[in-house]
mmCIF file of C-alpha atoms in Angstrom:
data_model
loop_
_atom_site.group_PDB
_atom_site.id
_atom_site.type_symbol
_atom_site.label_atom_id
_atom_site.label_comp_id
_atom_site.label_asym_id
_atom_site.label_seq_id
_atom_site.Cartn_x
_atom_site.Cartn_y
_atom_site.Cartn_z
ATOM 1 C CA UNK A 169 -0.122 -0.057 0.017
ATOM 2 C CA UNK A 170 1.122 3.568 -0.952
ATOM 3 C CA UNK A 171 1.194 5.979 2.043
ATOM 4 C CA UNK A 172 1.894 9.625 2.482
ATOM 5 C CA UNK A 173 3.451 11.418 5.335
ATOM 6 C CA UNK A 174 2.810 14.982 6.477
ATOM 7 C CA UNK A 175 0.897 15.818 3.257
ATOM 8 C CA UNK A 176 4.086 14.948 1.198
ATOM 9 C CA UNK A 177 4.621 11.844 -1.085
ATOM 10 C CA UNK A 178 7.560 9.699 -0.030
ATOM 11 C CA UNK A 179 9.966 8.173 -2.564
ATOM 12 C CA UNK A 180 8.392 4.856 -1.915
ATOM 13 C CA UNK A 181 4.899 6.221 -2.474
ATOM 14 C CA UNK A 182 6.095 8.030 -5.699
ATOM 15 C CA UNK A 183 7.483 4.816 -6.911
ATOM 16 C CA UNK A 184 4.156 2.982 -6.018
ATOM 17 C CA UNK A 185 2.157 5.644 -7.925
ATOM 18 C CA UNK A 186 4.406 5.320 -11.034
ATOM 19 C CA UNK A 187 3.967 1.577 -10.919
ATOM 20 C CA UNK A 188 0.222 1.784 -10.491
ATOM 21 C CA UNK A 189 0.031 4.275 -13.516
ATOM 22 C CA UNK A 190 2.118 2.058 -15.818
ATOM 23 C CA UNK A 191 -0.349 -0.626 -15.191
ATOM 24 C CA UNK A 192 -3.377 1.169 -16.321
ATOM 25 C CA UNK A 193 -4.316 0.481 -19.923
ATOM 26 C CA UNK A 194 -5.070 4.019 -21.128
ATOM 27 C CA UNK A 195 -4.526 2.873 -24.628
ATOM 28 C CA UNK A 196 -7.838 1.242 -24.592
ATOM 29 C CA UNK A 197 -9.485 4.575 -24.385
ATOM 30 C CA UNK A 198 -11.019 6.151 -21.330
ATOM 31 C CA UNK A 199 -14.201 8.400 -22.042
ATOM 32 C CA UNK A 200 -15.352 10.797 -19.395
ATOM 33 C CA UNK A 201 -19.077 10.778 -19.540
ATOM 34 C CA UNK A 202 -19.612 13.955 -17.815
ATOM 35 C CA UNK A 203 -17.223 16.778 -16.717
ATOM 36 C CA UNK A 204 -17.189 20.580 -16.530
ATOM 37 C CA UNK A 205 -13.660 21.934 -17.526
ATOM 38 C CA UNK A 206 -15.180 25.116 -19.032
ATOM 39 C CA UNK A 207 -15.834 26.252 -15.420
ATOM 40 C CA UNK A 208 -12.039 26.941 -15.358
ATOM 41 C CA UNK A 209 -11.322 27.916 -18.738
ATOM 42 C CA UNK A 210 -7.528 28.264 -18.128
ATOM 43 C CA UNK A 211 -7.283 24.324 -17.600
ATOM 44 C CA UNK A 212 -8.673 23.889 -21.250
ATOM 45 C CA UNK A 213 -4.994 23.945 -22.697
ATOM 46 C CA UNK A 214 -4.272 20.747 -20.541
ATOM 47 C CA UNK A 215 -6.832 18.697 -22.669
ATOM 48 C CA UNK A 216 -4.176 18.085 -25.236
ATOM 49 C CA UNK A 217 -1.909 16.415 -22.552
ATOM 50 C CA UNK A 218 -4.380 14.238 -20.917
ATOM 51 C CA UNK A 219 -4.556 10.536 -21.194
ATOM 52 C CA UNK A 220 -8.137 10.465 -21.513
ATOM 53 C CA UNK A 221 -9.582 9.565 -25.013
ATOM 54 C CA UNK A 222 -12.719 11.837 -24.871
ATOM 55 C CA UNK A 223 -14.354 14.434 -22.659
ATOM 56 C CA UNK A 224 -18.022 14.985 -22.626
ATOM 57 C CA UNK A 225 -18.226 18.669 -21.588
ATOM 58 C CA UNK A 226 -21.386 20.027 -20.061
ATOM 59 C CA UNK A 227 -22.940 23.520 -20.432
ATOM 60 C CA UNK A 228 -25.184 24.499 -17.514
ATOM 61 C CA UNK A 229 -26.249 28.175 -17.674
ATOM 62 C CA UNK A 230 -26.084 31.263 -19.917
ATOM 63 C CA UNK A 231 -22.272 31.924 -19.100
ATOM 64 C CA UNK A 232 -21.032 28.602 -20.360
ATOM 65 C CA UNK A 233 -22.958 27.694 -23.634
ATOM 66 C CA UNK A 234 -20.673 29.488 -25.908
ATOM 67 C CA UNK A 235 -17.606 28.312 -23.932
ATOM 68 C CA UNK A 236 -18.301 24.748 -24.367
ATOM 69 C CA UNK A 237 -19.281 25.626 -28.167
ATOM 70 C CA UNK A 238 -15.795 27.198 -28.544
ATOM 71 C CA UNK A 239 -13.974 24.230 -27.149
ATOM 72 C CA UNK A 240 -15.704 21.802 -29.176
ATOM 73 C CA UNK A 241 -15.192 23.860 -32.412
ATOM 74 C CA UNK A 242 -11.477 23.475 -31.840
ATOM 75 C CA UNK A 243 -11.380 19.837 -30.454
ATOM 76 C CA UNK A 244 -14.716 18.232 -31.315
ATOM 77 C CA UNK A 245 -15.223 14.581 -32.130
ATOM 78 C CA UNK A 246 -17.205 14.420 -35.306
ATOM 79 C CA UNK A 247 -17.907 10.833 -35.547
ATOM 80 C CA UNK A 248 -17.195 7.510 -33.962
ATOM 81 C CA UNK A 249 -14.131 6.835 -35.998
ATOM 82 C CA UNK A 250 -12.454 9.805 -34.283
ATOM 83 C CA UNK A 251 -12.204 7.537 -31.164
ATOM 84 C CA UNK A 252 -10.351 4.837 -32.774
ATOM 85 C CA UNK A 253 -6.578 4.008 -32.317
ATOM 86 C CA UNK A 254 -4.408 4.797 -29.513
ATOM 87 C CA UNK A 255 -4.461 8.087 -27.910
ATOM 88 C CA UNK A 256 -1.543 10.169 -28.861
ATOM 89 C CA UNK A 257 -0.564 13.450 -30.692
ATOM 90 C CA UNK A 258 -2.766 12.494 -33.770
ATOM 91 C CA UNK A 259 -5.880 12.491 -31.530
ATOM 92 C CA UNK A 260 -5.478 15.774 -29.730
ATOM 93 C CA UNK A 261 -7.957 17.614 -31.889
ATOM 94 C CA UNK A 262 -10.537 15.048 -31.374
ATOM 95 C CA UNK A 263 -11.281 14.965 -27.718
ATOM 96 C CA UNK A 264 -14.403 16.674 -26.988
ATOM 97 C CA UNK A 265 -18.061 15.756 -27.107
ATOM 98 C CA UNK A 266 -20.113 18.971 -26.115
ATOM 99 C CA UNK A 267 -23.291 19.073 -24.179
ATOM 100 C CA UNK A 268 -25.633 21.968 -24.252
ATOM 101 C CA UNK A 269 -28.289 22.157 -21.564
ATOM 102 C CA UNK A 270 -29.750 24.265 -18.685
ATOM 103 C CA UNK A 271 -29.097 22.764 -15.218
ATOM 104 C CA UNK A 272 -31.765 22.671 -12.562
ATOM 105 C CA UNK A 273 -29.772 24.748 -10.345
ATOM 106 C CA UNK A 274 -30.245 27.763 -12.673
ATOM 107 C CA UNK A 275 -33.749 26.829 -13.940
ATOM 108 C CA UNK A 276 -35.311 29.730 -12.125
ATOM 109 C CA UNK A 277 -33.536 32.086 -14.767
ATOM 110 C CA UNK A 278 -35.688 30.803 -17.420
ATOM 111 C CA UNK A 279 -39.567 31.590 -17.746
ATOM 112 C CA UNK A 280 -41.662 28.952 -19.539
ATOM 113 C CA UNK A 281 -43.357 30.410 -22.697
ATOM 114 C CA UNK A 282 -43.834 27.158 -24.582
ATOM 115 C CA UNK A 283 -47.022 25.503 -25.292
ATOM 116 C CA UNK A 284 -46.441 21.949 -24.672
ATOM 117 C CA UNK A 285 -49.900 20.960 -26.142
ATOM 118 C CA UNK A 286 -51.598 20.867 -22.801
ATOM 119 C CA UNK A 287 -52.892 24.390 -23.248
ATOM 120 C CA UNK A 288 -51.981 27.696 -21.603
ATOM 121 C CA UNK A 289 -48.854 28.422 -23.617
ATOM 122 C CA UNK A 290 -46.431 27.921 -20.766
ATOM 123 C CA UNK A 291 -46.794 28.703 -17.013
ATOM 124 C CA UNK A 292 -47.545 32.299 -17.546
ATOM 125 C CA UNK A 293 -45.070 33.693 -14.893
ATOM 126 C CA UNK A 294 -43.658 36.565 -16.938
ATOM 127 C CA UNK A 295 -45.200 38.898 -19.511
ATOM 128 C CA UNK A 296 -42.581 40.400 -21.675
ATOM 129 C CA UNK A 297 -44.867 42.975 -22.877
ATOM 130 C CA UNK A 298 -45.394 44.354 -19.302
ATOM 131 C CA UNK A 299 -43.083 46.416 -17.045
ATOM 132 C CA UNK A 300 -39.718 44.549 -16.859
ATOM 133 C CA UNK A 301 -39.170 44.983 -13.025
ATOM 134 C CA UNK A 302 -42.816 44.205 -12.100
ATOM 135 C CA UNK A 303 -42.653 41.148 -14.291
ATOM 136 C CA UNK A 304 -39.388 39.963 -12.972
ATOM 137 C CA UNK A 305 -40.759 40.061 -9.406
ATOM 138 C CA UNK A 306 -43.746 38.198 -10.562
ATOM 139 C CA UNK A 307 -41.742 35.379 -12.145
ATOM 140 C CA UNK A 308 -39.425 35.013 -9.240
ATOM 141 C CA UNK A 309 -42.240 35.014 -6.764
ATOM 142 C CA UNK A 310 -43.975 32.336 -8.676
ATOM 143 C CA UNK A 311 -40.919 29.902 -9.184
ATOM 144 C CA UNK A 312 -39.155 30.203 -5.959
ATOM 145 C CA UNK A 313 -39.931 29.169 -2.457
ATOM 146 C CA UNK A 314 -40.094 30.778 0.069
ATOM 147 C CA UNK A 315 -40.949 33.919 -1.774
ATOM 148 C CA UNK A 316 -37.734 36.121 -1.927
ATOM 149 C CA UNK A 317 -37.818 39.777 -0.771
ATOM 150 C CA UNK A 318 -37.178 42.709 -3.267
ATOM 151 C CA UNK A 319 -33.383 42.951 -2.614
ATOM 152 C CA UNK A 320 -32.961 39.414 -3.197
ATOM 153 C CA UNK A 321 -35.134 39.646 -6.435
ATOM 154 C CA UNK A 322 -33.048 42.684 -7.666
ATOM 155 C CA UNK A 323 -29.731 40.748 -7.289
ATOM 156 C CA UNK A 324 -31.132 38.041 -9.732
ATOM 157 C CA UNK A 325 -30.661 38.418 -13.717
ATOM 158 C CA UNK A 326 -33.714 39.321 -15.901
ATOM 159 C CA UNK A 327 -35.493 35.916 -16.756
ATOM 160 C CA UNK A 328 -34.921 34.599 -20.254
ATOM 161 C CA UNK A 329 -37.532 32.955 -22.303
ATOM 162 C CA UNK A 330 -37.271 29.147 -22.475
ATOM 163 C CA UNK A 331 -38.347 29.177 -25.997
ATOM 164 C CA UNK A 332 -35.227 31.271 -26.938
ATOM 165 C CA UNK A 333 -32.929 28.995 -25.150
ATOM 166 C CA UNK A 334 -34.315 25.976 -26.874
ATOM 167 C CA UNK A 335 -33.861 27.722 -30.139
ATOM 168 C CA UNK A 336 -30.429 28.439 -29.390
ATOM 169 C CA UNK A 337 -29.451 24.900 -28.165
ATOM 170 C CA UNK A 338 -31.087 23.291 -31.389
ATOM 171 C CA UNK A 339 -28.665 25.390 -33.442
ATOM 172 C CA UNK A 340 -25.787 24.696 -31.039
ATOM 173 C CA UNK A 341 -26.279 20.943 -31.427
ATOM 174 C CA UNK A 342 -26.661 21.121 -35.182
ATOM 175 C CA UNK A 343 -23.460 23.161 -35.546
ATOM 176 C CA UNK A 344 -21.526 20.725 -33.433
ATOM 177 C CA UNK A 345 -22.291 17.622 -35.570
ATOM 178 C CA UNK A 346 -21.629 15.251 -32.531
ATOM 179 C CA UNK A 347 -23.295 16.659 -29.307
ATOM 180 C CA UNK A 348 -25.756 15.900 -26.455
ATOM 181 C CA UNK A 349 -28.169 17.820 -24.490
ATOM 182 C CA UNK A 350 -26.869 18.316 -20.720
ATOM 183 C CA UNK A 351 -26.628 18.892 -18.066
ATOM 184 C CA UNK A 352 -30.166 18.954 -17.332
ATOM 185 C CA UNK A 353 -32.420 17.389 -14.503
ATOM 186 C CA UNK A 354 -33.952 17.908 -11.243
ATOM 187 C CA UNK A 355 -32.661 18.676 -7.791
ATOM 188 C CA UNK A 356 -34.782 19.021 -4.588
ATOM 189 C CA UNK A 357 -31.584 19.762 -2.387
ATOM 190 C CA UNK A 358 -30.300 22.859 -4.078
ATOM 191 C CA UNK A 359 -30.608 26.283 -2.622
ATOM 192 C CA UNK A 360 -29.809 29.585 -4.335
ATOM 193 C CA UNK A 361 -26.646 31.181 -3.000
ATOM 194 C CA UNK A 362 -27.054 34.528 -1.291
ATOM 195 C CA UNK A 363 -26.215 37.654 -3.406
ATOM 196 C CA UNK A 364 -22.691 38.710 -3.575
ATOM 197 C CA UNK A 365 -21.396 41.284 -0.907
ATOM 198 C CA UNK A 366 -18.283 43.440 -1.072
ATOM 199 C CA UNK A 367 -16.152 41.031 1.009
ATOM 200 C CA UNK A 368 -17.052 38.119 -1.158
ATOM 201 C CA UNK A 369 -16.506 39.882 -4.153
ATOM 202 C CA UNK A 370 -12.908 40.883 -3.397
ATOM 203 C CA UNK A 371 -12.005 37.335 -2.726
ATOM 204 C CA UNK A 372 -13.682 35.782 -5.812
ATOM 205 C CA UNK A 373 -11.339 33.491 -7.893
ATOM 206 C CA UNK A 374 -10.784 35.044 -11.144
ATOM 207 C CA UNK A 375 -10.114 31.797 -13.061
ATOM 208 C CA UNK A 376 -13.621 30.537 -12.453
ATOM 209 C CA UNK A 377 -16.408 31.043 -15.095
ATOM 210 C CA UNK A 378 -19.089 33.403 -13.664
ATOM 211 C CA UNK A 379 -22.485 32.253 -12.759
ATOM 212 C CA UNK A 380 -21.768 29.588 -10.387
ATOM 213 C CA UNK A 381 -21.850 29.485 -6.449
ATOM 214 C CA UNK A 382 -18.202 30.054 -6.027
ATOM 215 C CA UNK A 383 -18.266 29.292 -2.194
ATOM 216 C CA UNK A 384 -21.065 31.668 -1.195
ATOM 217 C CA UNK A 385 -23.354 30.580 1.505
ATOM 218 C CA UNK A 386 -26.638 29.168 0.533
ATOM 219 C CA UNK A 387 -30.062 30.954 1.117
ATOM 220 C CA UNK A 388 -33.321 29.072 1.981
ATOM 221 C CA UNK A 389 -34.848 29.703 -1.399
ATOM 222 C CA UNK A 390 -35.110 26.673 -3.935
ATOM 223 C CA UNK A 391 -36.735 26.436 -7.231
ATOM 224 C CA UNK A 392 -40.089 24.904 -7.299
ATOM 225 C CA UNK A 393 -40.140 21.249 -8.617
ATOM 226 C CA UNK A 394 -43.038 21.949 -11.212
ATOM 227 C CA UNK A 395 -40.868 24.766 -12.836
ATOM 228 C CA UNK A 396 -37.801 22.449 -12.825
ATOM 229 C CA UNK A 397 -39.857 19.686 -14.410
ATOM 230 C CA UNK A 398 -41.161 22.095 -17.040
ATOM 231 C CA UNK A 399 -37.785 23.305 -18.105
ATOM 232 C CA UNK A 400 -36.481 19.700 -18.011
ATOM 233 C CA UNK A 401 -39.074 18.346 -20.285
ATOM 234 C CA UNK A 402 -38.735 21.096 -22.820
ATOM 235 C CA UNK A 403 -34.867 19.966 -23.198
ATOM 236 C CA UNK A 404 -35.863 16.317 -23.393
ATOM 237 C CA UNK A 405 -38.302 17.023 -25.965
ATOM 238 C CA UNK A 406 -35.493 18.755 -28.039
ATOM 239 C CA UNK A 407 -33.349 15.794 -27.693
ATOM 240 C CA UNK A 408 -36.085 13.667 -28.937
ATOM 241 C CA UNK A 409 -36.567 15.928 -31.898
ATOM 242 C CA UNK A 410 -32.845 15.854 -32.802
ATOM 243 C CA UNK A 411 -32.280 12.164 -31.864
ATOM 244 C CA UNK A 412 -29.410 12.868 -29.381
ATOM 245 C CA UNK A 413 -28.595 11.557 -26.000
ATOM 246 C CA UNK A 414 -28.953 13.522 -22.737
ATOM 247 C CA UNK A 415 -27.113 13.708 -19.451
ATOM 248 C CA UNK A 416 -29.370 14.094 -16.634
ATOM 249 C CA UNK A 417 -28.778 15.371 -13.024
ATOM 250 C CA UNK A 418 -31.121 13.872 -10.314
ATOM 251 C CA UNK A 419 -30.612 14.769 -6.594
ATOM 252 C CA UNK A 420 -33.256 13.561 -3.992
ATOM 253 C CA UNK A 421 -35.840 13.454 -7.061
ATOM 254 C CA UNK A 422 -35.411 10.103 -8.427
ATOM 255 C CA UNK A 423 -39.068 9.234 -8.393
ATOM 256 C CA UNK A 424 -40.076 12.715 -9.812
ATOM 257 C CA UNK A 425 -37.565 12.355 -12.638
ATOM 258 C CA UNK A 426 -38.835 8.847 -13.613
ATOM 259 C CA UNK A 427 -42.121 10.207 -13.725
ATOM 260 C CA UNK A 428 -41.195 13.152 -15.917
ATOM 261 C CA UNK A 429 -39.599 10.862 -18.338
ATOM 262 C CA UNK A 430 -42.451 8.479 -18.316
ATOM 263 C CA UNK A 431 -44.782 11.267 -19.162
ATOM 264 C CA UNK A 432 -42.929 11.830 -22.355
ATOM 265 C CA UNK A 433 -42.661 8.101 -23.402
ATOM 266 C CA UNK A 434 -46.347 7.438 -22.688
ATOM 267 C CA UNK A 435 -47.945 5.745 -25.592
ATOM 268 C CA UNK A 436 -44.723 4.622 -26.975
ATOM 269 C CA UNK A 437 -44.039 1.649 -24.777
ATOM 270 C CA UNK A 438 -42.669 -1.500 -26.377
ATOM 271 C CA UNK A 439 -44.901 -4.594 -26.441
ATOM 272 C CA UNK A 440 -43.299 -7.140 -24.032
ATOM 273 C CA UNK A 441 -43.936 -10.444 -25.283
ATOM 274 C CA UNK A 442 -44.143 -13.269 -22.747
ATOM 275 C CA UNK A 443 -41.879 -16.391 -23.274
ATOM 276 C CA UNK A 444 -44.985 -18.610 -23.267
ATOM 277 C CA UNK A 445 -46.347 -16.403 -26.258
ATOM 278 C CA UNK A 446 -42.922 -16.540 -28.183
ATOM 279 C CA UNK A 447 -43.110 -20.408 -28.021
ATOM 280 C CA UNK A 448 -46.407 -20.435 -29.511
ATOM 281 C CA UNK A 449 -44.961 -18.533 -32.738
ATOM 282 C CA UNK A 450 -43.090 -20.491 -35.301
ATOM 283 C CA UNK A 451 -39.380 -19.704 -35.165
ATOM 284 C CA UNK A 452 -38.634 -16.814 -37.416
ATOM 285 C CA UNK A 453 -42.107 -16.119 -38.252
ATOM 286 C CA UNK A 454 -42.369 -12.817 -36.191
ATOM 287 C CA UNK A 455 -39.570 -10.503 -35.113
ATOM 288 C CA UNK A 456 -39.680 -9.684 -31.383
ATOM 289 C CA UNK A 457 -36.635 -7.303 -31.507
ATOM 290 C CA UNK A 458 -36.739 -4.308 -29.523
ATOM 291 C CA UNK A 459 -36.119 -1.856 -32.375
ATOM 292 C CA UNK A 460 -39.134 0.558 -33.084
ATOM 293 C CA UNK A 461 -37.359 2.067 -36.171
ATOM 294 C CA UNK A 462 -38.632 1.141 -39.670
ATOM 295 C CA UNK A 463 -36.324 -0.124 -42.162
ATOM 296 C CA UNK A 464 -36.843 1.326 -45.637
ATOM 297 C CA UNK A 465 -36.255 -0.964 -48.617
ATOM 298 C CA UNK A 466 -35.496 -0.702 -52.413
ATOM 299 C CA UNK A 467 -37.995 -3.054 -53.678
ATOM 300 C CA UNK A 468 -37.162 -4.317 -57.369
ATOM 301 C CA UNK A 469 -38.469 -7.094 -59.242
ATOM 302 C CA UNK A 470 -35.287 -8.753 -60.090
ATOM 303 C CA UNK A 471 -33.172 -8.218 -57.052
ATOM 304 C CA UNK A 472 -33.117 -9.375 -53.412
ATOM 305 C CA UNK A 473 -34.519 -6.495 -51.348
ATOM 306 C CA UNK A 474 -31.637 -4.365 -49.851
ATOM 307 C CA UNK A 475 -32.003 -2.379 -47.053
ATOM 308 C CA UNK A 476 -31.256 1.467 -47.025
ATOM 309 C CA UNK A 477 -29.923 3.550 -43.970
ATOM 310 C CA UNK A 478 -32.447 3.938 -41.193
ATOM 311 C CA UNK A 479 -33.987 7.311 -40.673
ATOM 312 C CA UNK A 480 -34.565 8.604 -37.277
ATOM 313 C CA UNK A 481 -38.036 9.470 -36.462
ATOM 314 C CA UNK A 482 -38.412 12.244 -33.972
ATOM 315 C CA UNK A 483 -39.945 11.580 -30.775
ATOM 316 C CA UNK A 484 -41.127 13.442 -27.613
ATOM 317 C CA UNK A 485 -38.374 11.733 -25.517
ATOM 318 C CA UNK A 486 -34.625 11.158 -26.194
ATOM 319 C CA UNK A 487 -33.359 7.913 -27.650
ATOM 320 C CA UNK A 488 -30.592 7.437 -24.722
ATOM 321 C CA UNK A 489 -30.405 8.872 -21.333
ATOM 322 C CA UNK A 490 -27.300 8.925 -18.910
ATOM 323 C CA UNK A 491 -28.224 9.418 -15.260
ATOM 324 C CA UNK A 492 -24.999 11.053 -14.229
ATOM 325 C CA UNK A 493 -23.391 10.201 -10.865
ATOM 326 C CA UNK A 494 -26.180 7.870 -10.246
ATOM 327 C CA UNK A 495 -27.252 7.822 -6.511
ATOM 328 C CA UNK A 496 -30.417 5.812 -6.589
ATOM 329 C CA UNK A 497 -30.922 2.350 -5.397
ATOM 330 C CA UNK A 498 -30.601 -1.037 -7.057
ATOM 331 C CA UNK A 499 -34.340 -1.152 -7.105
ATOM 332 C CA UNK A 500 -34.311 2.131 -9.198
ATOM 333 C CA UNK A 501 -31.743 0.630 -11.719
ATOM 334 C CA UNK A 502 -34.433 -2.250 -12.236
ATOM 335 C CA UNK A 503 -37.178 0.107 -12.650
ATOM 336 C CA UNK A 504 -35.252 1.874 -15.689
ATOM 337 C CA UNK A 505 -34.442 -1.389 -17.178
ATOM 338 C CA UNK A 506 -38.094 -2.331 -17.665
ATOM 339 C CA UNK A 507 -38.244 -3.742 -21.164
ATOM 340 C CA UNK A 508 -41.408 -1.835 -22.072
ATOM 341 C CA UNK A 509 -39.417 1.634 -21.879
ATOM 342 C CA UNK A 510 -38.780 2.742 -25.267
ATOM 343 C CA UNK A 511 -35.551 4.553 -24.508
ATOM 344 C CA UNK A 512 -32.213 3.277 -23.516
ATOM 345 C CA UNK A 513 -30.912 4.334 -19.918
ATOM 346 C CA UNK A 514 -27.162 4.376 -18.911
ATOM 347 C CA UNK A 515 -25.847 4.794 -15.416
ATOM 348 C CA UNK A 516 -22.601 6.716 -14.932
ATOM 349 C CA UNK A 517 -20.551 7.005 -11.711
ATOM 350 C CA UNK A 518 -17.737 9.122 -10.259
ATOM 351 C CA UNK A 519 -15.680 9.262 -7.190
ATOM 352 C CA UNK A 520 -16.340 12.576 -6.356
ATOM 353 C CA UNK A 521 -19.998 12.169 -5.927
ATOM 354 C CA UNK A 522 -20.658 8.247 -5.574
ATOM 355 C CA UNK A 523 -17.747 7.641 -3.245
ATOM 356 C CA UNK A 524 -17.623 10.986 -1.322
ATOM 357 C CA UNK A 525 -19.545 9.780 1.777
ATOM 358 C CA UNK A 526 -19.643 6.757 3.888
ATOM 359 C CA UNK A 527 -23.223 5.992 2.724
ATOM 360 C CA UNK A 528 -22.394 6.405 -0.975
ATOM 361 C CA UNK A 529 -19.501 3.925 -0.662
ATOM 362 C CA UNK A 530 -21.715 1.507 1.368
ATOM 363 C CA UNK A 531 -24.347 1.650 -1.575
ATOM 364 C CA UNK A 532 -21.713 1.572 -4.490
ATOM 365 C CA UNK A 533 -21.077 -2.150 -4.765
ATOM 366 C CA UNK A 534 -24.775 -3.134 -4.941
ATOM 367 C CA UNK A 535 -25.704 -0.651 -7.382
ATOM 368 C CA UNK A 536 -22.709 -1.422 -9.641
ATOM 369 C CA UNK A 537 -23.695 -5.062 -9.517
ATOM 370 C CA UNK A 538 -27.247 -4.220 -10.574
ATOM 371 C CA UNK A 539 -26.196 -2.180 -13.313
ATOM 372 C CA UNK A 540 -26.000 -4.151 -16.547
ATOM 373 C CA UNK A 541 -22.528 -4.618 -18.190
ATOM 374 C CA UNK A 542 -23.813 -2.589 -21.232
ATOM 375 C CA UNK A 543 -25.200 0.294 -19.661
ATOM 376 C CA UNK A 544 -22.259 1.401 -17.384
ATOM 377 C CA UNK A 545 -20.231 4.616 -17.813
ATOM 378 C CA UNK A 546 -17.638 6.593 -15.876
ATOM 379 C CA UNK A 547 -17.072 10.097 -15.264
ATOM 380 C CA UNK A 548 -15.056 12.681 -13.350
ATOM 381 C CA UNK A 549 -17.555 15.449 -12.923
ATOM 382 C CA UNK A 550 -14.579 17.780 -12.262
ATOM 383 C CA UNK A 551 -14.612 21.516 -12.963
ATOM 384 C CA UNK A 552 -11.112 21.608 -14.497
ATOM 385 C CA UNK A 553 -9.117 19.643 -17.249
ATOM 386 C CA UNK A 554 -5.757 18.076 -16.457
ATOM 387 C CA UNK A 555 -3.990 15.350 -14.339
ATOM 388 C CA UNK A 556 -6.541 15.442 -11.539
ATOM 389 C CA UNK A 557 -9.288 14.596 -14.150
ATOM 390 C CA UNK A 558 -7.308 11.695 -15.323
ATOM 391 C CA UNK A 559 -6.636 10.526 -11.922
ATOM 392 C CA UNK A 560 -10.218 10.446 -10.983
ATOM 393 C CA UNK A 561 -11.050 8.607 -14.254
ATOM 394 C CA UNK A 562 -8.503 5.873 -13.393
ATOM 395 C CA UNK A 563 -9.894 5.594 -9.816
ATOM 396 C CA UNK A 564 -13.545 5.139 -10.770
ATOM 397 C CA UNK A 565 -12.591 2.784 -13.587
ATOM 398 C CA UNK A 566 -10.549 0.657 -11.081
ATOM 399 C CA UNK A 567 -13.275 0.670 -8.569
ATOM 400 C CA UNK A 568 -15.945 -0.317 -11.082
ATOM 401 C CA UNK A 569 -13.862 -3.217 -12.647
ATOM 402 C CA UNK A 570 -12.927 -4.615 -9.083
ATOM 403 C CA UNK A 571 -16.639 -4.515 -8.102
ATOM 404 C CA UNK A 572 -17.712 -6.131 -11.439
ATOM 405 C CA UNK A 573 -14.846 -8.668 -11.191
ATOM 406 C CA UNK A 574 -13.376 -7.542 -14.564
ATOM 407 C CA UNK A 575 -9.737 -7.226 -15.371
ATOM 408 C CA UNK A 576 -8.908 -3.619 -16.302
ATOM 409 C CA UNK A 577 -8.492 -4.436 -20.151
ATOM 410 C CA UNK A 578 -11.918 -6.150 -20.029
ATOM 411 C CA UNK A 579 -13.560 -3.404 -18.019
ATOM 412 C CA UNK A 580 -12.103 -0.533 -19.979
ATOM 413 C CA UNK A 581 -13.048 -2.256 -23.446
ATOM 414 C CA UNK A 582 -16.629 -2.770 -22.146
ATOM 415 C CA UNK A 583 -17.085 0.963 -20.793
ATOM 416 C CA UNK A 584 -15.432 2.235 -24.127
ATOM 417 C CA UNK A 585 -18.054 0.373 -26.194
ATOM 418 C CA UNK A 586 -20.789 1.681 -23.860
ATOM 419 C CA UNK A 587 -19.817 5.220 -24.322
ATOM 420 C CA UNK A 588 -19.764 4.848 -28.100
ATOM 421 C CA UNK A 589 -23.163 3.405 -27.993
ATOM 422 C CA UNK A 590 -24.405 6.017 -25.596
ATOM 423 C CA UNK A 591 -23.186 8.900 -27.639
ATOM 424 C CA UNK A 592 -23.573 7.749 -31.226
ATOM 425 C CA UNK A 593 -26.391 5.067 -30.919
#
């Protein structure tokens, strides 16, 4: 075992670390399913020196949408082929999969002006044709609880129409070529930070992208769950329209999150054929595959029918979902694996979230074992690129492989394949 003394690595510890690093098969390709290096833009240059094959970089709020797009424009992965081969100098321009989304922590900054087909044209918390200050107060009083006072409301940004954000996100995804929707989701635990004061302002870390908590203490105000759900659903529908995967945040809201997804796939459930019924059907007489895509054929009179490329049919729900740093129970894993569910659910894990508490560590083995081998992903969930991100990825890979009983080579190959399937389908 490697030990440290007085916070400094001993020569023996350094040698042990080097041995551990040498044995880790980075050449297979480790893909980070969820991270936030644009929160520290000064770290972005470190991406070119990382050992990880791919970073899935999340946008979360107004301040980082263009930052994620700019990093992807320089280092974006255009297709599955970009992940092939050993990671080296030739791959340093193909390391990023961008994800564009509005995090539930910042959902209060959007007002819902989208008619989702249920009538009402949104939740009517803001009228852009009326006095801005009055409408701002109306909106924040409607979506935050407890109701904030005038001073707190004045410190908040003017709310942005959800429809505008959805339109901007659609274009960003299309421009990127390969992209996800994320980070989106629900969070019952989060509380808004108190406004900046003079003392806090003087101690701000200038390397951090604005808009986050940045160490401020938290107020009692939280975003009402009904509003979070509306913002989430609008983004899930966009992912379904574009046929792209999503990365989803869920904290103390597993049941509500499942219900929100289920409300979108309602009416699209797959038929689950019993074993008894399958035995009654002649072999090959009927296809019980899980695919709901229609193949188009070039029918001719003198040739065997030949299949053409499948065309994606837009749906009101995404084709694939990653529950990032999944903190639910093994029973919740099973719920998402119901064969009637018409989307594919992946479960991603990180040391910084899943193994940061004694409770998380105790649940981790059972949840990992409950997760199917072909639905498991890894992530760093870190706010800066570089050696620390690589270290966290190696750490979670080792823990997952050890729990699953996989060798590192086998485990990394499985996880790499899962990542490709999640991103590209």
